[in-house]
Amino acid sequence: MHSQDPSTALPLASRVSPALSGTVRVPGDKSISHRALMFGGLAVGETRISGLLEGEDVLRTAAAFQALGCRVQRDGADWLVHGRGVGGLVEPADVLDLGNAGTATRLLMGVLAGHPFTAILTGDASLRSRPMQRVLAPLAQMGARAIGRSGGRLPLAFTGTEDLVPIEYTLPVASAQVKSAVLLAGLHAPGATTVIEPEPTRDHTERMLRHFGATVVVEDLAQGARRATVTGQGELVAAPVVVPADPSSAAFPLVAAAMIDGSTVTLTGVCLNPGRAGLIDTLVEMGASLTIANRRVEGGEPVGDLVIQGGGLVGCDVPPERAPSMIDEYPILAVAATQARGTTRMRGLGELRVKESDRLAAVAEMLAAVGATVGVEGDDLIVTGGRPLEGGVTIGTRLDHRIAMSALVLGMVTAQPVAVDDARPIETSFPGFVSLMTGLGAKIGPV
Ligand code: S3P
């Protein structure tokens, strides 16, 4: 990954685009891809993964598990992971560089917690600025130790133990990454490890652990809260994984088509896990013509084909409890809101401040730069749409793939082009973004 070397930056620009049309499949889901590699590495036997996202973040996970002693290889269009069994990873010979990948880092810490050796973790400037204490705190309660920079930030040295203590942990922030880290540590601890989440977050870890034969019990509590318990020290058994298309990547062509009158786009095989479906619900509330065809279950996840037609968007109020189910989609939803009649208020977005960049600030600055009406009040983002946008600006992508893609979609509806200073971060989650979008009719290309 070279996205920190300014001399090789890749500027790109988008300009006003005609109605989009076509049928496409976006790459595999990032969350599920990380987990498939990791759980394959912890299983006994060989796990075959089809549809793995070959983005930089996921390739970091593959490299980390190789460094921890697993054989991870491409086999035609599939990937194969030769697992070492729960607790069977070996001390890495060098620093593990997780690049831009927060999910890889946090879930890996949960895995490393159950291993009696020290690993040194680092990443790019974005990842090194992100809070890790939220994961280190529960893992320390279980017996793992870490020495890092202030706030538990990377680089850090992480030491696990064979004598983990199971805990019951209530999440202080709605984070699937923290939940997953504790459950993965719990896999290595004797007895029951429980995570209580006051607001439900994506449950790919729970689903896929079961798919690999672990005992995971999920109970619904009052007011939408959930309690997930894993029984530790059983074996995981290799199991094939089919990775559905990533709804967080589908969001970009989906919103682009929804904004442009006359568009008709079909996105096939998209993961419809309820913990990921907030953007779909929100676009429907905004009056988008969005239907779901061919609903089915693939690899333990609900999937379907999204059919979107452009035009007719109106503003809406997005409640804070919906945030976990669309946490990565707010930048592109905010772009959609510029094309909706009236005001869209997106509530309770504090977590956006600690993503790959401070996305609340990045989105507000991006929309203001093109002449949109936007404000931040506390943790709420407010966008009033319907006014023509000027564009003619260059947006700094801040090592943030979703800001880069949101800016390029925004430029499809501004009078003048919108450029990004560096499109390389897009490779972290959506290889082929530009060709997929231009194939639908988007005007994206060199500056
Ligand atoms: C992810 C969870 C989310 C999301 C991230 C992927 C996961 O983070 O933003 O892109 O795979 O568990 P948090 O759980 O920290 O909100």
Coordinates of C-alpha atoms and ligand atoms in Angstrom, one line a residue:
M1 CA 0.0 0.0 0.0
H2 CA 1.5 3.3 -1.1
S3 CA -1.3 5.7 -0.3
Q4 CA 0.8 7.8 2.1
D5 CA 3.5 8.7 -0.5
P6 CA 2.3 12.0 -1.9
S7 CA 4.5 11.7 -5.0
T8 CA 2.3 8.9 -6.3
A9 CA -1.0 10.4 -5.5
L10 CA -3.8 9.7 -8.0
P11 CA -6.0 12.8 -8.6
L12 CA -9.4 12.1 -10.3
A13 CA -12.4 14.2 -11.1
S14 CA -16.1 13.6 -11.8
R15 CA -18.4 15.8 -13.8
V16 CA -22.1 16.2 -14.4
S17 CA -23.3 12.8 -15.5
P18 CA -26.3 11.6 -17.6
A19 CA -28.9 9.1 -16.3
L20 CA -27.2 5.9 -15.2
S21 CA -28.2 2.4 -16.4
G22 CA -27.0 -1.1 -16.1
T23 CA -26.8 -4.2 -13.9
V24 CA -23.6 -4.7 -11.8
R25 CA -22.3 -6.6 -8.9
V26 CA -20.1 -4.6 -6.5
P27 CA -17.2 -6.5 -4.8
G28 CA -17.5 -8.7 -1.8
D29 CA -18.4 -7.5 1.7
K30 CA -15.4 -6.2 3.6
S31 CA -16.7 -7.1 7.1
I32 CA -17.5 -10.7 6.0
S33 CA -14.2 -11.0 4.0
H34 CA -12.1 -10.1 7.1
R35 CA -14.0 -12.6 9.2
A36 CA -13.9 -15.4 6.6
L37 CA -10.1 -15.2 6.5
M38 CA -9.7 -14.9 10.3
F39 CA -12.1 -17.7 11.2
G40 CA -10.6 -19.9 8.5
G41 CA -7.3 -19.3 10.2
L42 CA -8.6 -20.4 13.5
A43 CA -10.4 -23.4 12.2
V44 CA -9.2 -27.0 11.8
G45 CA -9.0 -27.8 8.1
E46 CA -9.2 -25.9 4.9
T47 CA -11.7 -23.1 4.3
R48 CA -12.7 -22.1 0.8
I49 CA -13.9 -18.6 0.4
S50 CA -15.6 -17.4 -2.8
G51 CA -16.3 -13.8 -3.6
L52 CA -13.6 -12.5 -1.2
L53 CA -13.1 -8.8 -1.4
E54 CA -9.6 -8.3 -2.8
G55 CA -9.3 -4.8 -1.4
E56 CA -6.2 -3.6 0.4
D57 CA -7.8 -3.9 3.9
V58 CA -8.7 -7.5 3.4
L59 CA -5.3 -8.3 1.9
R60 CA -3.8 -6.9 5.1
T61 CA -5.8 -9.5 7.1
A62 CA -4.6 -12.2 4.7
A63 CA -1.0 -11.1 5.2
A64 CA -1.3 -10.9 9.0
F65 CA -2.7 -14.5 9.2
Q66 CA 0.1 -15.6 7.0
A67 CA 2.6 -14.0 9.3
L68 CA 0.8 -15.8 12.2
G69 CA 1.5 -19.2 10.6
C70 CA -1.6 -19.8 8.4
R71 CA -1.3 -20.7 4.7
V72 CA -3.6 -18.3 2.8
Q73 CA -3.6 -18.6 -1.0
R74 CA -5.6 -17.7 -4.0
D75 CA -7.1 -20.7 -5.9
G76 CA -8.6 -19.6 -9.2
A77 CA -11.4 -17.1 -8.3
D78 CA -11.5 -18.5 -4.7
W79 CA -9.2 -18.2 -1.7
L80 CA -8.1 -21.1 0.5
V81 CA -7.1 -20.8 4.2
H82 CA -5.4 -23.6 6.0
G83 CA -6.3 -23.1 9.6
R84 CA -4.3 -23.8 12.7
G85 CA -7.1 -24.3 15.2
V86 CA -8.3 -22.1 18.0
G87 CA -5.2 -20.9 20.0
G88 CA -2.9 -22.3 17.4
L89 CA -1.4 -19.2 15.8
V90 CA 2.4 -18.7 16.1
E91 CA 4.5 -15.6 17.0
P92 CA 5.0 -13.3 14.0
A93 CA 8.6 -12.7 13.1
D94 CA 8.0 -9.0 12.3
V95 CA 5.7 -6.1 12.9
L96 CA 2.1 -6.6 11.6
D97 CA 1.2 -3.7 9.4
L98 CA -2.5 -3.4 9.1
G99 CA -2.5 -0.5 6.7
N100 CA -5.8 1.4 6.9
A101 CA -7.8 -1.5 8.3
G102 CA -9.5 -0.8 11.6
T103 CA -11.6 -4.0 11.5
A104 CA -8.6 -6.1 10.9
T105 CA -6.7 -4.5 13.8
R106 CA -9.5 -4.7 16.3
L107 CA -10.7 -8.2 15.5
L108 CA -7.1 -9.4 15.4
M109 CA -6.5 -8.1 18.9
G110 CA -9.4 -10.3 20.1
V111 CA -7.7 -13.3 18.5
L112 CA -4.2 -12.5 19.7
A113 CA -5.6 -12.1 23.3
G114 CA -5.8 -15.9 23.5
H115 CA -2.2 -16.5 22.3
P116 CA 0.8 -16.4 24.7
F117 CA 3.1 -14.3 22.6
T118 CA 3.7 -10.6 21.7
A119 CA 2.8 -9.1 18.4
I120 CA 3.6 -5.5 17.4
L121 CA 0.8 -3.8 15.4
T122 CA 1.0 -0.7 13.3
G123 CA -0.8 0.9 10.4
D124 CA -1.0 4.0 8.2
A125 CA -1.4 7.5 9.6
S126 CA -5.2 7.2 9.7
L127 CA -5.2 3.9 11.6
R128 CA -2.5 5.1 14.0
S129 CA -4.8 8.0 14.9
R130 CA -7.8 5.8 15.8
P131 CA -8.8 4.9 19.3
M132 CA -7.9 1.3 20.3
Q133 CA -8.6 1.7 24.1
R134 CA -12.3 0.6 23.4
V135 CA -10.9 -2.8 22.5
L136 CA -7.9 -2.9 24.8
A137 CA -10.1 -2.2 27.9
P138 CA -12.2 -5.4 27.8
L139 CA -9.3 -7.5 26.6
A140 CA -7.3 -6.3 29.6
Q141 CA -10.1 -7.4 31.8
M142 CA -9.7 -10.9 30.3
G143 CA -5.9 -10.9 30.9
A144 CA -4.3 -9.5 27.7
R145 CA -1.7 -6.7 27.9
A146 CA -0.7 -4.0 25.5
I147 CA 1.7 -1.1 25.5
G148 CA 1.0 1.5 22.9
R149 CA 0.9 5.3 22.4
S150 CA -1.5 7.5 24.3
G151 CA -5.1 6.5 24.1
G152 CA -3.9 3.0 23.3
R153 CA -3.1 4.1 19.7
L154 CA -0.9 2.2 17.3
P155 CA 1.9 1.2 17.1
L156 CA 1.5 -1.0 20.1
A157 CA 2.8 -4.3 21.5
F158 CA 0.1 -6.7 22.3
T159 CA 0.6 -9.8 24.5
G160 CA -2.0 -12.5 24.9
T161 CA -2.3 -15.4 27.3
E162 CA -3.4 -19.0 27.4
D163 CA -5.2 -18.2 30.7
L164 CA -7.9 -15.8 29.5
V165 CA -10.7 -15.0 31.9
P166 CA -14.2 -15.0 30.4
I167 CA -16.2 -11.8 31.1
E168 CA -19.6 -10.3 30.7
Y169 CA -19.1 -7.0 29.0
T170 CA -21.6 -4.2 28.2
L171 CA -20.5 -2.2 25.2
P172 CA -20.0 1.5 26.0
V173 CA -20.1 2.4 22.3
A174 CA -22.2 0.7 19.6
S175 CA -19.4 -1.1 17.9
A176 CA -19.4 -4.4 16.1
Q177 CA -15.6 -4.3 16.1
V178 CA -15.5 -4.2 19.9
K179 CA -18.2 -6.8 20.3
S180 CA -16.3 -9.1 17.8
A181 CA -13.0 -8.6 19.6
V182 CA -14.5 -9.7 22.9
L183 CA -16.3 -12.7 21.3
L184 CA -13.1 -13.8 19.5
A185 CA -11.1 -13.6 22.8
G186 CA -14.0 -15.5 24.4
L187 CA -13.5 -18.3 21.9
H188 CA -10.1 -18.9 23.5
A189 CA -11.3 -18.6 27.2
P190 CA -12.9 -21.3 29.3
G191 CA -16.7 -21.1 29.7
A192 CA -19.0 -18.4 28.6
T193 CA -18.0 -14.9 27.4
T194 CA -20.9 -12.5 27.0
V195 CA -21.3 -9.2 25.2
I196 CA -24.4 -7.0 25.9
E197 CA -25.0 -4.4 23.2
P198 CA -27.6 -1.7 24.1
E199 CA -28.0 -0.9 20.4
P200 CA -27.7 -3.8 18.0
T201 CA -24.7 -3.8 15.6
R202 CA -23.9 -6.0 12.6
D203 CA -23.9 -9.6 13.6
H204 CA -21.6 -11.2 11.0
T205 CA -19.3 -12.5 13.7
E206 CA -22.1 -14.4 15.5
R207 CA -23.5 -15.8 12.3
M208 CA -20.1 -16.9 10.9
L209 CA -18.8 -18.4 14.2
R210 CA -21.9 -20.6 14.2
H211 CA -21.2 -21.5 10.6
F212 CA -17.8 -22.7 11.7
G213 CA -19.4 -24.8 14.5
A214 CA -18.9 -22.5 17.6
T215 CA -21.6 -22.3 20.2
V216 CA -23.0 -18.8 20.1
V217 CA -26.3 -17.9 21.7
V218 CA -27.9 -14.5 21.0
E219 CA -30.8 -13.2 23.1
D220 CA -33.0 -10.2 22.4
L221 CA -33.3 -8.0 25.4
A222 CA -35.7 -5.0 26.1
Q223 CA -35.6 -1.9 23.8
G224 CA -33.7 -3.6 21.0
A225 CA -30.7 -4.5 23.1
R226 CA -29.0 -7.9 22.5
R227 CA -26.8 -10.3 24.5
A228 CA -24.4 -12.6 22.6
T229 CA -22.6 -15.4 24.4
V230 CA -19.8 -17.6 23.1
T231 CA -18.7 -20.8 24.7
G232 CA -14.9 -20.9 24.6
Q233 CA -12.2 -23.5 23.9
G234 CA -14.2 -25.6 21.5
E235 CA -12.7 -26.2 18.0
L236 CA -13.8 -24.3 14.9
V237 CA -14.3 -26.5 11.9
A238 CA -13.4 -25.3 8.4
A239 CA -16.5 -24.4 6.4
P240 CA -17.0 -22.9 2.9
V241 CA -17.9 -19.2 2.9
V242 CA -19.7 -17.3 0.1
V243 CA -19.2 -13.6 0.5
P244 CA -22.1 -11.5 -0.7
A245 CA -21.7 -8.1 -2.4
D246 CA -20.9 -5.3 0.0
P247 CA -23.9 -3.0 0.8
S248 CA -21.5 -0.3 1.9
S249 CA -20.0 -0.3 -1.6
A250 CA -23.4 -0.7 -3.3
A251 CA -24.3 2.5 -1.6
F252 CA -22.3 4.6 -4.1
P253 CA -23.9 3.5 -7.4
L254 CA -27.2 3.2 -5.5
V255 CA -27.1 6.9 -4.4
A256 CA -25.7 8.1 -7.7
A257 CA -28.6 6.4 -9.5
A258 CA -31.2 7.7 -6.9
M259 CA -30.0 11.3 -7.5
I260 CA -30.1 11.4 -11.2
D261 CA -33.5 11.5 -12.9
G262 CA -34.1 8.7 -15.5
S263 CA -31.6 6.3 -14.0
T264 CA -32.3 2.6 -13.6
V265 CA -29.6 0.5 -12.0
T266 CA -29.7 -3.1 -10.6
L267 CA -27.1 -4.1 -8.0
T268 CA -27.0 -7.9 -7.7
G269 CA -26.4 -10.2 -4.7
V270 CA -26.1 -7.4 -2.1
C271 CA -25.9 -8.4 1.6
L272 CA -29.2 -7.5 3.3
N273 CA -28.2 -8.3 6.9
P274 CA -30.6 -6.1 9.0
G275 CA -27.5 -4.8 10.7
R276 CA -26.4 -3.3 7.4
A277 CA -29.7 -2.2 5.8
G278 CA -30.2 1.3 7.3
L279 CA -29.4 3.1 4.0
I280 CA -32.0 1.1 2.1
D281 CA -34.7 2.0 4.7
T282 CA -33.6 5.6 4.6
L283 CA -33.6 6.0 0.8
V284 CA -37.1 4.4 0.8
E285 CA -38.2 7.0 3.4
M286 CA -36.7 9.7 1.2
G287 CA -39.1 8.6 -1.6
A288 CA -36.5 6.7 -3.7
S289 CA -37.9 4.1 -6.1
L290 CA -36.0 1.2 -4.7
T291 CA -37.2 -2.4 -4.8
I292 CA -35.5 -5.7 -3.8
A293 CA -35.8 -8.7 -6.1
N294 CA -34.6 -12.3 -5.7
R295 CA -34.4 -12.3 -2.0
R296 CA -32.4 -15.4 -0.9
V297 CA -29.9 -16.7 1.7
E298 CA -26.3 -17.2 0.7
G299 CA -23.6 -18.3 3.1
G300 CA -25.8 -17.6 6.1
E301 CA -26.6 -14.0 5.1
P302 CA -29.8 -12.7 3.5
V303 CA -29.0 -11.2 0.0
G304 CA -31.0 -9.7 -2.8
D305 CA -30.9 -7.6 -6.0
L306 CA -31.5 -3.9 -5.5
V307 CA -33.3 -2.1 -8.3
I308 CA -33.2 1.7 -8.1
Q309 CA -34.7 4.4 -10.3
G310 CA -33.6 8.0 -10.1
G311 CA -35.4 11.1 -8.9
G312 CA -38.0 12.3 -6.5
L313 CA -36.0 12.4 -3.3
V314 CA -37.3 14.3 -0.3
G315 CA -35.5 15.1 3.0
C316 CA -36.1 12.9 6.1
D317 CA -35.1 12.6 9.7
V318 CA -32.7 9.7 10.3
P319 CA -33.0 8.6 14.0
P320 CA -29.9 7.9 16.1
E321 CA -30.7 4.3 16.7
R322 CA -30.4 3.6 13.0
A323 CA -26.8 4.7 12.9
P324 CA -25.1 1.4 13.6
S325 CA -26.9 -0.2 10.7
M326 CA -25.6 2.4 8.2
I327 CA -22.6 3.8 10.0
D328 CA -20.3 3.8 6.9
E329 CA -23.0 5.1 4.6
Y330 CA -23.5 8.6 6.1
P331 CA -21.0 10.4 3.8
I332 CA -22.9 9.2 0.7
L333 CA -26.3 9.7 2.3
A334 CA -25.3 13.3 3.0
V335 CA -24.5 13.6 -0.8
A336 CA -28.0 12.2 -1.6
A337 CA -29.5 14.7 0.8
T338 CA -28.1 17.6 -1.3
Q339 CA -30.5 16.4 -4.1
A340 CA -33.5 15.9 -1.9
R341 CA -36.3 18.5 -1.5
G342 CA -36.2 19.9 2.1
T343 CA -34.0 19.1 5.0
T344 CA -32.4 15.8 6.0
R345 CA -31.3 15.6 9.7
M346 CA -29.0 12.7 10.5
R347 CA -28.9 12.2 14.2
G348 CA -26.4 10.8 16.6
L349 CA -23.3 10.5 14.5
G350 CA -20.6 10.9 17.2
E351 CA -18.9 7.7 16.0
L352 CA -18.2 9.2 12.6
R353 CA -15.5 11.3 14.3
V354 CA -13.3 8.3 14.8
K355 CA -13.6 6.5 11.5
E356 CA -10.8 6.5 8.8
S357 CA -11.1 10.3 9.1
D358 CA -13.3 12.6 11.1
R359 CA -16.1 12.0 8.7
L360 CA -18.5 14.5 10.3
A361 CA -16.0 17.3 9.6
A362 CA -14.9 15.9 6.3
V363 CA -18.5 15.6 5.0
A364 CA -19.6 19.0 6.3
E365 CA -16.5 20.7 4.7
M366 CA -17.0 18.8 1.4
L367 CA -20.6 19.8 1.0
A368 CA -19.9 23.4 2.0
A369 CA -17.1 23.6 -0.5
V370 CA -19.5 22.8 -3.4
G371 CA -22.1 25.3 -2.2
A372 CA -24.5 23.0 -0.4
T373 CA -26.5 24.1 2.7
V374 CA -25.0 22.0 5.5
G375 CA -24.5 22.3 9.3
V376 CA -23.3 20.2 12.3
E377 CA -25.3 20.6 15.6
G378 CA -23.7 18.5 18.3
D379 CA -23.6 15.0 16.8
D380 CA -26.2 15.7 14.1
L381 CA -25.5 16.5 10.5
I382 CA -28.1 18.6 8.7
V383 CA -28.3 19.0 5.0
T384 CA -30.9 21.1 3.1
G385 CA -31.2 20.1 -0.5
G386 CA -32.7 21.2 -3.7
R387 CA -30.3 24.1 -4.5
P388 CA -28.0 23.9 -7.5
L389 CA -24.4 23.0 -6.5
E390 CA -21.4 24.8 -8.0
G391 CA -18.5 22.3 -7.6
G392 CA -15.2 23.4 -9.2
V393 CA -13.3 22.3 -6.1
T394 CA -10.7 19.7 -5.1
I395 CA -11.5 17.6 -2.0
G396 CA -8.8 16.2 0.2
T397 CA -9.5 12.5 0.8
R398 CA -7.7 12.2 4.1
L399 CA -6.7 8.5 3.6
D400 CA -10.5 7.8 3.7
H401 CA -11.9 5.6 0.9
R402 CA -15.5 6.6 1.6
I403 CA -14.8 10.3 1.5
A404 CA -13.0 9.8 -1.9
M405 CA -15.9 7.9 -3.4
S406 CA -18.6 10.3 -1.9
A407 CA -16.7 13.3 -3.4
L408 CA -16.6 11.6 -6.9
V409 CA -20.4 10.8 -6.7
L410 CA -21.1 14.4 -5.6
G411 CA -19.3 15.7 -8.7
M412 CA -21.8 13.9 -10.9
V413 CA -24.5 16.4 -9.8
T414 CA -22.5 19.7 -9.6
A415 CA -22.2 22.3 -12.3
Q416 CA -18.4 22.2 -12.3
P417 CA -16.3 19.1 -11.8
V418 CA -15.3 17.9 -8.3
A419 CA -11.7 16.5 -8.0
V420 CA -10.2 14.4 -5.3
D421 CA -6.5 14.9 -4.5
D422 CA -5.9 11.2 -4.2
A423 CA -8.2 8.4 -5.2
R424 CA -5.8 5.6 -4.1
P425 CA -7.6 5.0 -0.8
I426 CA -10.6 3.6 -2.8
E427 CA -8.6 0.4 -3.2
T428 CA -9.1 -0.3 0.5
S429 CA -12.7 -1.3 0.0
F430 CA -13.8 -1.0 -3.6
P431 CA -11.3 -2.1 -6.3
G432 CA -12.8 -1.3 -9.7
F433 CA -15.0 1.5 -8.4
V434 CA -14.1 3.9 -11.3
S435 CA -14.7 1.3 -14.1
L436 CA -17.9 0.1 -12.5
M437 CA -19.3 3.6 -12.2
T438 CA -18.2 4.7 -15.7
G439 CA -19.8 1.5 -17.0
L440 CA -23.1 2.7 -15.7
G441 CA -22.5 6.1 -17.4
A442 CA -20.8 8.1 -14.7
K443 CA -18.3 10.8 -15.9
I444 CA -15.3 10.0 -13.7
G445 CA -11.7 10.3 -15.0
P446 CA -8.4 12.1 -14.9
V447 CA -8.4 15.7 -13.7
Ligands
S3P1 C1 -17.2 -3.0 11.0 C2 -17.9 -2.3 12.0 C3 -18.0 -0.8 11.9 C4 -17.8 -0.3 10.5 C5 -16.5 -0.9 9.9 C6 -16.6 -2.4 9.8 C7 -17.1 -4.5 11.2 O1 -17.2 -0.2 12.8 O2 -17.6 1.1 10.6 O3 -16.3 -0.3 8.6 O4 -16.7 -5.2 10.2 O5 -17.3 -5.0 12.3 P1 -17.6 -0.1 14.4 O6 -18.1 -1.4 14.8 O7 -16.3 0.3 15.1 O8 -18.6 1.0 14.4

